[in-house]
Short mmCIF file of C-alpha atoms and ligand atoms in Angstrom, two decimals:
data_model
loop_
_atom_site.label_atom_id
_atom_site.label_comp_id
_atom_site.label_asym_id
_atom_site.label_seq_id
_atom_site.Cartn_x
_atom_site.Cartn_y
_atom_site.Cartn_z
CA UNK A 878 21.88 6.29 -3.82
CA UNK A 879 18.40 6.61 -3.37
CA UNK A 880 16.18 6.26 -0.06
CA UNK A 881 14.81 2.58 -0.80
CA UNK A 882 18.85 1.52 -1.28
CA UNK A 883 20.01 3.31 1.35
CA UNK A 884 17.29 1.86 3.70
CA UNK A 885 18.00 -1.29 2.07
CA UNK A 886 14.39 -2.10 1.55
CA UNK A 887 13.75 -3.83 -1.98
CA UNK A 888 11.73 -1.74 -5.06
CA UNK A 889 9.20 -3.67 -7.07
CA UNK A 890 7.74 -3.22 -10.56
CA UNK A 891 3.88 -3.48 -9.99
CA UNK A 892 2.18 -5.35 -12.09
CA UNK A 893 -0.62 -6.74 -10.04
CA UNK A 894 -2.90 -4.05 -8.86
CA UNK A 895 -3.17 -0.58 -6.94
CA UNK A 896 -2.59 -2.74 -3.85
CA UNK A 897 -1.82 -1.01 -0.21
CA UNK A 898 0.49 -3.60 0.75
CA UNK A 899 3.49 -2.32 -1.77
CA UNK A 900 2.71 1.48 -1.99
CA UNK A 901 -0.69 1.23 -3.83
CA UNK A 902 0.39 3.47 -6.62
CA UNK A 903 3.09 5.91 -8.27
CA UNK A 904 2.15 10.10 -7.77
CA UNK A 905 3.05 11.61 -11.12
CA UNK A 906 5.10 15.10 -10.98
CA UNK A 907 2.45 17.29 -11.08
CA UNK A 908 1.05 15.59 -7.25
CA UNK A 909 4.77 15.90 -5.91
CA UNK A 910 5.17 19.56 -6.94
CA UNK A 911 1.63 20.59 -5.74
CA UNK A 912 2.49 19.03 -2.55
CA UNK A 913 5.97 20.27 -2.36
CA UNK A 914 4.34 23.58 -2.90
CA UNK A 915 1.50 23.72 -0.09
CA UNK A 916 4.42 22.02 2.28
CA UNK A 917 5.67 25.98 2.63
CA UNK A 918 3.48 27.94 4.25
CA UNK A 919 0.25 27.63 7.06
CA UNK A 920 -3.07 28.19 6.26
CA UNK A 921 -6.56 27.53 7.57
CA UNK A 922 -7.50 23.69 6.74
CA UNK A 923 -11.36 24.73 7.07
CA UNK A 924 -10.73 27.19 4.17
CA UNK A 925 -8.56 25.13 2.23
CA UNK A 926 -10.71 21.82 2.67
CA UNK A 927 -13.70 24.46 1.03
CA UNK A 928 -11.91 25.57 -2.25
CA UNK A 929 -10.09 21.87 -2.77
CA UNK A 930 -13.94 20.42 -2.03
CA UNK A 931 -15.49 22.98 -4.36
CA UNK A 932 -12.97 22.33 -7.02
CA UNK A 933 -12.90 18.56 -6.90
CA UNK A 934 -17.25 19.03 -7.23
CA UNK A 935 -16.87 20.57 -10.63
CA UNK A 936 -13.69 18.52 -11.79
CA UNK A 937 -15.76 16.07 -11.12
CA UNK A 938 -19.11 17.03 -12.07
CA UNK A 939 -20.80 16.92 -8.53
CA UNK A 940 -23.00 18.74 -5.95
CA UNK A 941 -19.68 18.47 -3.62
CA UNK A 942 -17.17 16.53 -2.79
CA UNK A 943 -14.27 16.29 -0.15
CA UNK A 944 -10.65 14.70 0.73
CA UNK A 945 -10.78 12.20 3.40
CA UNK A 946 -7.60 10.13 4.49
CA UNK A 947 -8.26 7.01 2.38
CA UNK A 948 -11.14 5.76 0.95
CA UNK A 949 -11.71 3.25 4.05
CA UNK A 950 -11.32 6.77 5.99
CA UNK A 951 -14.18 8.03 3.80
CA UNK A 952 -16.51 4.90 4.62
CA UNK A 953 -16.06 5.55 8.14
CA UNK A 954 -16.67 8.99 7.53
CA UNK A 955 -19.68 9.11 5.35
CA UNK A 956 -21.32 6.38 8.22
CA UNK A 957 -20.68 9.18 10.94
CA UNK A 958 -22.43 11.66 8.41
CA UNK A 959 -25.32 9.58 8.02
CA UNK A 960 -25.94 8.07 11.24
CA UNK A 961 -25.52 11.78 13.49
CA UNK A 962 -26.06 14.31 10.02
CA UNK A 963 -24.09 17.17 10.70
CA UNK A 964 -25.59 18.02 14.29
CA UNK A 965 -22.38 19.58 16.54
CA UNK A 966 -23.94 17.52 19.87
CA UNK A 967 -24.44 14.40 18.36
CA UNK A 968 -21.05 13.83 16.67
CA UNK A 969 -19.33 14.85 19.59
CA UNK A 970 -20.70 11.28 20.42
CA UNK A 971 -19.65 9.55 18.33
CA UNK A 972 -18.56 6.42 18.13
CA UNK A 973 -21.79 5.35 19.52
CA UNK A 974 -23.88 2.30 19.46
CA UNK A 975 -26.80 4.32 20.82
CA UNK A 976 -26.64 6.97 18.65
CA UNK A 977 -30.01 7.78 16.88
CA UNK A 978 -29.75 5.80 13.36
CA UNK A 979 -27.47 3.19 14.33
CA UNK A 980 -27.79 0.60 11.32
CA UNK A 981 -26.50 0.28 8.44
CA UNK A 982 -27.74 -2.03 5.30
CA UNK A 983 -25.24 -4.03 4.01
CA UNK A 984 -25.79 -7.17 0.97
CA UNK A 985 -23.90 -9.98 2.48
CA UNK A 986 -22.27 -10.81 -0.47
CA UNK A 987 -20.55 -7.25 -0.67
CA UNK A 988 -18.71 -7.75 3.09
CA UNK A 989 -15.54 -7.60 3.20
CA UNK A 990 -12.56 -6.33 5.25
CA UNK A 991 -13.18 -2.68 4.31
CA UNK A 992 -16.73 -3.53 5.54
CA UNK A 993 -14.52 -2.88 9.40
CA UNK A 994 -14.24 0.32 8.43
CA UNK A 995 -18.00 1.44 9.32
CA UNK A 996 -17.95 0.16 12.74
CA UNK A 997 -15.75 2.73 13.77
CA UNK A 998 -18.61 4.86 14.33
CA UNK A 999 -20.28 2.51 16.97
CA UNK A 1000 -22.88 1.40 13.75
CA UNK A 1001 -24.06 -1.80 13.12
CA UNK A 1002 -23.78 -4.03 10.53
CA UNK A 1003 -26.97 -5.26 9.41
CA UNK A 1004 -26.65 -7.82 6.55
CA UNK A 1005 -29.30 -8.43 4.11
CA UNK A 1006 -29.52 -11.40 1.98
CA UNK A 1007 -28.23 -11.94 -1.57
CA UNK A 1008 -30.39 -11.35 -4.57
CA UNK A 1009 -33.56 -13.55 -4.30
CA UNK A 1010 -36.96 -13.16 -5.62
CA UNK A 1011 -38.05 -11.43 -2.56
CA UNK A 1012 -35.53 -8.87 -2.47
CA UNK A 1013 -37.55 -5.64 -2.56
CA UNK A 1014 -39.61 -6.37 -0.26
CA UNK A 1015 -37.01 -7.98 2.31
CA UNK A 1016 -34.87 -4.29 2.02
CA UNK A 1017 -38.47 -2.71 2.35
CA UNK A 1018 -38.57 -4.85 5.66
CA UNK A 1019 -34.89 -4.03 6.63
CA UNK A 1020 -35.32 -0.29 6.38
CA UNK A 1021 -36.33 1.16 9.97
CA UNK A 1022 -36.26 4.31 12.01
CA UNK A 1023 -32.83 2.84 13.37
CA UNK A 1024 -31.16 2.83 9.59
CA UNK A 1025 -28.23 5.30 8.91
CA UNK A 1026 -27.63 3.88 5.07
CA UNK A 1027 -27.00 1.04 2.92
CA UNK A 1028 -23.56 0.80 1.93
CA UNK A 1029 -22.88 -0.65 -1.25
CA UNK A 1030 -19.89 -2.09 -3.48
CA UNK A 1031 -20.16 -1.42 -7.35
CA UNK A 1032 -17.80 -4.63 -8.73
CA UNK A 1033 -18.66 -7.27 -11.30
CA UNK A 1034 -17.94 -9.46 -8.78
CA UNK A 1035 -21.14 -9.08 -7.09
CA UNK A 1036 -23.55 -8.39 -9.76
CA UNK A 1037 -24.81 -11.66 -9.74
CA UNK A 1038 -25.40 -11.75 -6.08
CA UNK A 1039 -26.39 -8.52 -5.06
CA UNK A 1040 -29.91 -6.83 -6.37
CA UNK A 1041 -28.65 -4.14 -9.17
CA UNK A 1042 -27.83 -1.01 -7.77
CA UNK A 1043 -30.92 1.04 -9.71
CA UNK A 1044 -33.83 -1.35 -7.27
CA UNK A 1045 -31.24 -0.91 -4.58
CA UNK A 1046 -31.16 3.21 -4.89
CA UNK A 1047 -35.48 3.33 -5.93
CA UNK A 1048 -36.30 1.52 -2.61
CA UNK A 1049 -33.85 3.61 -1.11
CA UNK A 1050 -35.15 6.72 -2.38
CA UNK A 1051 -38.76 6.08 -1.25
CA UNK A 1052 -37.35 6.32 2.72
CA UNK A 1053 -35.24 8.37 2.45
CA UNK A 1054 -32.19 6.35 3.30
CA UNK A 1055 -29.28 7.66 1.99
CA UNK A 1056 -27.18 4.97 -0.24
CA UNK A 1057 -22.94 5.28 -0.23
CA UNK A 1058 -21.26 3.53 -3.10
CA UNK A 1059 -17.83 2.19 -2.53
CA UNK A 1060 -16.39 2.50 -5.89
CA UNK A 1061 -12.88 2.73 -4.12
CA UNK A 1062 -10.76 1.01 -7.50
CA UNK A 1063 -13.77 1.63 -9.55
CA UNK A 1064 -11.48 3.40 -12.30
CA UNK A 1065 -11.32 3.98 -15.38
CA UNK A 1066 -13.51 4.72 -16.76
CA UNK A 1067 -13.45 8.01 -15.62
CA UNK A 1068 -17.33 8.81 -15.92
CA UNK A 1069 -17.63 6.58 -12.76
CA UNK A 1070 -16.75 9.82 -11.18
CA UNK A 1071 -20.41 11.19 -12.35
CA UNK A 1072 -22.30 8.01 -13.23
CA UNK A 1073 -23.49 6.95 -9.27
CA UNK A 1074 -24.54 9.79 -8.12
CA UNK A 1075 -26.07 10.61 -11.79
CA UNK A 1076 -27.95 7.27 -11.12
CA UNK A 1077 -29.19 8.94 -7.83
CA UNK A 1078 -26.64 7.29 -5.25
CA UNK A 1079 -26.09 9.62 -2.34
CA UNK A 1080 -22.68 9.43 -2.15
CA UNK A 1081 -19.86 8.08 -3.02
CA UNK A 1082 -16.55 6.85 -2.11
CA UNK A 1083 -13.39 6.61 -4.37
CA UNK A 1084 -9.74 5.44 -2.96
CA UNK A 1085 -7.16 8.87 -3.86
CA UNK A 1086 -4.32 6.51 -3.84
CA UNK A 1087 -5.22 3.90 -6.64
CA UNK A 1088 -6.02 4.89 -10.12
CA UNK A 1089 -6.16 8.18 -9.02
CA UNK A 1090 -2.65 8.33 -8.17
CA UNK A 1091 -2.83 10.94 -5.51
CA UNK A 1092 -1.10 10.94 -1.88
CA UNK A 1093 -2.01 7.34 -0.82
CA UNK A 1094 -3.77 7.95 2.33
CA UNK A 1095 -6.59 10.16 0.51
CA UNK A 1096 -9.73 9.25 -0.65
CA UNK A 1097 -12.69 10.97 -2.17
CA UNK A 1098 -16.05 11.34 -1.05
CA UNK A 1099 -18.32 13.34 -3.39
CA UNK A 1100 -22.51 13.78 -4.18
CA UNK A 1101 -25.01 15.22 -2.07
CA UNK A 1102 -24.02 18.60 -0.35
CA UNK A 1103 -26.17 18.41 2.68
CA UNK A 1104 -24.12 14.53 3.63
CA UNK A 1105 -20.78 15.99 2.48
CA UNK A 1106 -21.33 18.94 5.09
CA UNK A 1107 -22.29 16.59 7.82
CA UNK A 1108 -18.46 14.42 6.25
CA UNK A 1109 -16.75 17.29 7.44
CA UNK A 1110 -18.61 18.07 10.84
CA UNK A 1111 -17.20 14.32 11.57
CA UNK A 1112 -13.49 14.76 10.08
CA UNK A 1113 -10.37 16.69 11.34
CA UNK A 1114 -9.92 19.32 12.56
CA UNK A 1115 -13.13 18.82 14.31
CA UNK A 1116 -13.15 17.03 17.66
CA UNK A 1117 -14.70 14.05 16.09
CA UNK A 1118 -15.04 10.15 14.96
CA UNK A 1119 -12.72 11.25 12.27
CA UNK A 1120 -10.31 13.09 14.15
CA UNK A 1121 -7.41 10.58 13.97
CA UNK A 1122 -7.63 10.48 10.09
CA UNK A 1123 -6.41 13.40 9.54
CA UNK A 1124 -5.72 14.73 6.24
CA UNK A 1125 -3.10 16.79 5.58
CA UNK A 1126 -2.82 20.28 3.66
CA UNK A 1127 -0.19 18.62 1.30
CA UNK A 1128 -2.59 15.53 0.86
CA UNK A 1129 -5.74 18.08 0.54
CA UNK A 1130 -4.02 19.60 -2.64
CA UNK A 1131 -2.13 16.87 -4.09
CA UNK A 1132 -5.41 14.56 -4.07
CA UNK A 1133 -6.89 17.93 -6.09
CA UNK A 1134 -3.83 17.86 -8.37
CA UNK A 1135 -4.36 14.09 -9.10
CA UNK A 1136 -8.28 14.61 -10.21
CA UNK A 1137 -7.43 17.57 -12.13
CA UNK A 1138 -4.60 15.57 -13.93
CA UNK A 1139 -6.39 12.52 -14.12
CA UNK A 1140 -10.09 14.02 -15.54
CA UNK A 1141 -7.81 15.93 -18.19
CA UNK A 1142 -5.98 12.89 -19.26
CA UNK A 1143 -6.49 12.10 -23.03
CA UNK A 1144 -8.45 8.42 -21.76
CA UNK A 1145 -8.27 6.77 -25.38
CA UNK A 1146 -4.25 7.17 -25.67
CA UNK A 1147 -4.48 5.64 -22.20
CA UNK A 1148 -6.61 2.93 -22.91
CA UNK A 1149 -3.97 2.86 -26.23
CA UNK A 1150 -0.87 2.59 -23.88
CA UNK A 1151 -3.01 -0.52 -21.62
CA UNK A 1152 -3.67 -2.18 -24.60
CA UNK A 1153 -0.60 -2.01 -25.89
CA UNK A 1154 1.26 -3.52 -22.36
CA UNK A 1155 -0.96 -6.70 -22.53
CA UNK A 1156 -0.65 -7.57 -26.80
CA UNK A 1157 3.39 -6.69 -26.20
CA UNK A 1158 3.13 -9.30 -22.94
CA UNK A 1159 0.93 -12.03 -24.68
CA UNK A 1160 2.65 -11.70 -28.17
CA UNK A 1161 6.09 -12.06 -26.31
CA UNK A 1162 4.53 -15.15 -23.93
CA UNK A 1163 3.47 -17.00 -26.96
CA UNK A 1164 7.27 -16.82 -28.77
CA UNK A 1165 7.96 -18.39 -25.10
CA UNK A 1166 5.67 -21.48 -25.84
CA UNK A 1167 3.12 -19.93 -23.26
CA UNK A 1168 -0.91 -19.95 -23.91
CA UNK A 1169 -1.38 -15.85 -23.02
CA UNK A 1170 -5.19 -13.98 -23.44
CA UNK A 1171 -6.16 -10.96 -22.87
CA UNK A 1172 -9.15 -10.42 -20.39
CA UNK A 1173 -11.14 -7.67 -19.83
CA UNK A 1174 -12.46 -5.72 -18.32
CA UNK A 1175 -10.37 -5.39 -15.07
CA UNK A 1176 -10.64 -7.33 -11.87
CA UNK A 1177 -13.63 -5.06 -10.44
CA UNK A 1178 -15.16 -4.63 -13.73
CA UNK A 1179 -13.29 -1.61 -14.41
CA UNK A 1180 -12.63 -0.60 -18.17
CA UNK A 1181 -9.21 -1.75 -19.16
CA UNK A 1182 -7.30 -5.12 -19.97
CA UNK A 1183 -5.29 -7.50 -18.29
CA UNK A 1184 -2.59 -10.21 -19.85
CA UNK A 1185 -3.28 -14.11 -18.54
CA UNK A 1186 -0.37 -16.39 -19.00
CA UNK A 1187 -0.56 -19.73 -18.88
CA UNK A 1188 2.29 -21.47 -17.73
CA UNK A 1189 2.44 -25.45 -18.61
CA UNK A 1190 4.20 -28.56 -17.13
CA UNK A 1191 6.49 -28.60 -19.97
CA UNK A 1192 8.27 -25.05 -18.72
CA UNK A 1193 8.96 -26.09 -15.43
CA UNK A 1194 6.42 -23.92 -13.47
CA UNK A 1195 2.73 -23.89 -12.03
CA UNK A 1196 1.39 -20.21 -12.06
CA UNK A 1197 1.85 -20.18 -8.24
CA UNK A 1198 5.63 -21.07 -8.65
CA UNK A 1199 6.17 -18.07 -11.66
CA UNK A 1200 4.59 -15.86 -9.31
CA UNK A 1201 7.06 -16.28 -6.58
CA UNK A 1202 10.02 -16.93 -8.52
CA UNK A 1203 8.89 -13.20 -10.32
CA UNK A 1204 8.26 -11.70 -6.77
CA UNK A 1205 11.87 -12.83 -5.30
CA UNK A 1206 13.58 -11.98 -8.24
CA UNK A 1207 15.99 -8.67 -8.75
CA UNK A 1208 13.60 -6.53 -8.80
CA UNK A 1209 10.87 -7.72 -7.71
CA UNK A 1210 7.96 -8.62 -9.96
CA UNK A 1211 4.45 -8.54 -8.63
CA UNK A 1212 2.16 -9.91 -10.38
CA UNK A 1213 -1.35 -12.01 -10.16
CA UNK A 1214 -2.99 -14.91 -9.94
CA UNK A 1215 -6.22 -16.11 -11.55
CA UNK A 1216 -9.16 -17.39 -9.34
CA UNK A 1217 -8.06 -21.01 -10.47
CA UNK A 1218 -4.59 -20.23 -10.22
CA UNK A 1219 -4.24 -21.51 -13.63
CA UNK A 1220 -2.87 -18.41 -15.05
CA UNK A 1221 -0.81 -15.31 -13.39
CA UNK A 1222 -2.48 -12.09 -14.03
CA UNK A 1223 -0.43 -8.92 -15.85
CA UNK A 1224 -2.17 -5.48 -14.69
CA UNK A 1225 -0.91 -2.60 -16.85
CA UNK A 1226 -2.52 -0.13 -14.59
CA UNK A 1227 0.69 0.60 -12.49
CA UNK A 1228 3.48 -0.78 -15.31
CA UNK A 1229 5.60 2.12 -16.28
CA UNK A 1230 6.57 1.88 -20.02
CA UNK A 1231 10.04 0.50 -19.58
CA UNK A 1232 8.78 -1.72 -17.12
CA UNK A 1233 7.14 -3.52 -19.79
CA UNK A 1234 10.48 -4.71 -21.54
CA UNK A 1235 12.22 -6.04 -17.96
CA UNK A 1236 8.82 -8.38 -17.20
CA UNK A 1237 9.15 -9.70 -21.09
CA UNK A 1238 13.37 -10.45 -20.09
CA UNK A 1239 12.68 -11.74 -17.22
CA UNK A 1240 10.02 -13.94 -18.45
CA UNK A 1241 11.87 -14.95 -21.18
CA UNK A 1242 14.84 -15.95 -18.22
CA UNK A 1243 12.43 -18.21 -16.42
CA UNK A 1244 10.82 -19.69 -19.03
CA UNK A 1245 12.17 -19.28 -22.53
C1 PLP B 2639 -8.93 -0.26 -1.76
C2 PLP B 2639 -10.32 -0.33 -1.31
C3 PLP B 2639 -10.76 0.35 -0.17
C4 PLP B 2639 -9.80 1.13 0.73
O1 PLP B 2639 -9.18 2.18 0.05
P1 PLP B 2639 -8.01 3.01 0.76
O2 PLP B 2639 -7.90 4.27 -0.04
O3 PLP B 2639 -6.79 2.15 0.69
O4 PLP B 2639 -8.42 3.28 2.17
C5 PLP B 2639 -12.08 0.27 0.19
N1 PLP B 2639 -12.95 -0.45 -0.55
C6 PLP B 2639 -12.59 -1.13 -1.65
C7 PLP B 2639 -13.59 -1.91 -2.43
C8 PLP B 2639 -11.25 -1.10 -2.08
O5 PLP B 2639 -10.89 -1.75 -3.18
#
């Protein structure tokens, strides 16, 4: 019997997201065995933070880069760093609303609940408004000796909203205020892992536990070397802000086995095997009588598909109603729900080949 069964606590076949709330993703055997591995002996988490850091820089074509625990860790983290730099007195002080560079830019479109995250530090939020055609010089305006960074979300949602990320970074650049990118489920594709900071962006901030599939409380931070030094001064083990987010040696080198799997991961028969989820899911919800399309790119603007299915009056259910009766069903099926809630939403990111046959049954149960 296995642990969920014996704990009598339900499994679910994701097909909604990377979301925290049911395990945020599956570690493939390669993360298990590397973390099996480093759970056998001690060594020094300074040392081994350096070679998994150095390692995940090249993998990922970057100055540096580090493991922090989560990518909501890492935005706490990387705030620390750029509020208090990597100065031993001052991040013993931290979190402090006094602290030198106490601000940090935010577009108010882009805050969200992650946004909570920053504030840890003792920082303030400072919100500027949405795209307008004053924007320059209102961030111009925005930017004093108090600023630590602007923080920034890369998602299609906000492009319309938020000034493009290339003004954002120029200004920037000019005052030397760093800019942090929260690109947290910003993959595939997997040049995202180069592109920001290639564009200039300071650094930035991916979640370990989503596409990634690493340990699920890891994130990565990676760009400039300088801001990834002062990460660490504000992380455990150091007596710091980021003390309590500890990461451990297991998560250090399974978050390393994850990148390493993930950046040598033949990305076309991936994008192949997503594809080939969402026509199997459509062409199967249209024998049903449903309306299905496929939409891309992802919810975030990543590069990948996703299967909308239409339910009508005739079949008995609104797309709210599918989605529940899927979710409460043996086992569970999670999936989502359009903006309009018109449609629910198949995500092939997390949908394990034979997972694909069970959602077509059961679909073909509820409304076939
Ligand atoms: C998921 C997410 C986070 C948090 O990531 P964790 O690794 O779960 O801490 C932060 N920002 C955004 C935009 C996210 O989507």
């Amino acid at each position: 019997m296995n642990i969920y069964k014996r704990l009598g606590v339900k499994e679910m076949i994701n097909a909604a997201d990377s979301y925290t709330i049911i395990g945020g993703s599956l570690m493939p055997d390669e993360v298990i065995e590397a973390m099996s591995e480093a759970a056998r002996a001690f060594v020094s988490i300074e040392e081994l933070h350096d070679a998994v850091g150095k390692r995940l820089a090249e993998l990922t074509r970057n100055e540096a880069a580090m493991v922090t625990g989560g990518a909501a860790a890492a935005m706490a983290i990387a705030a620390a760093a750029c509020m208090a730099g990597a100065d031993g007195e001052l991040a013993g002080k931290l979190p402090c609303a006094e602290a030198g560079r106490n601000e940090i830019l935010l577009y108010s479109c882009q805050n969200n609940g992650f946004v909570q995250a920053v504030r840890l530090t003792g920082a303030k939020v400072i919100e500027l408004e949405d795209r307008n055609p004053d924007s320059d010089r209102q961030l111009r305006e925005a930017i004093t000796a108090r600023t630590a960074c602007l923080l920034y979300f890369v998602s299609t949602q906000f492009e319309r909203y938020a000034p493009p990320l290339g003004d954002v970074i120029s200004i920037c650049r000019e005052r030397g205020v760093p800019v942090i990118v929260d690109a947290a489920a910003q993959l595939p594709p997997v040049s995202n892992l180069w592109a920001y900071t290639e564009m200039g962006v300071d650094l930035v901030i991916f979640s370990g536990g989503k596409t990634l599939r690493g340990p699920q409380n890891t994130g990565l931070v990676v760009g400039r070397a300088d801001l990834i030094a002062a990460c660490r001064a504000h992380s455990s083990p150091r007596s710091s802000v980021g003390r309590p987010m500890k990461v451990s040696k297991e998560s250090l080198v399974g978050l390393l086995a994850a990148v390493e799997r993930y950046v040598g991961l033949d990305q076309e028969e991936l994008s192949r095997q997503y594809e080939f989820a969402v026509e199997t899911i459509c062409a199967h919800a249209r024998r049903l009588g449903l309306r299905a399309e496929r939409l891309y790119p992802g919810p975030t603007g990543q590069s990948y598909p996703r299967a909308a299915l239409y339910p009508d009056p005739s079949c008995g259910y609104t797309a709210e109603s599918l989605q529940a009766e899927l979710k409460s069903g043996e086992p569970a099926i999670w999936v989502g729900l359009s903006e309009d809630k018109a449609a629910i939403l198949v995500n092939p990111l997390h949908l394990q080949d034979r997972e694909i046959a069970l959602v077509c049954d059961r679909l073909a149960r509820l409304v076939g």
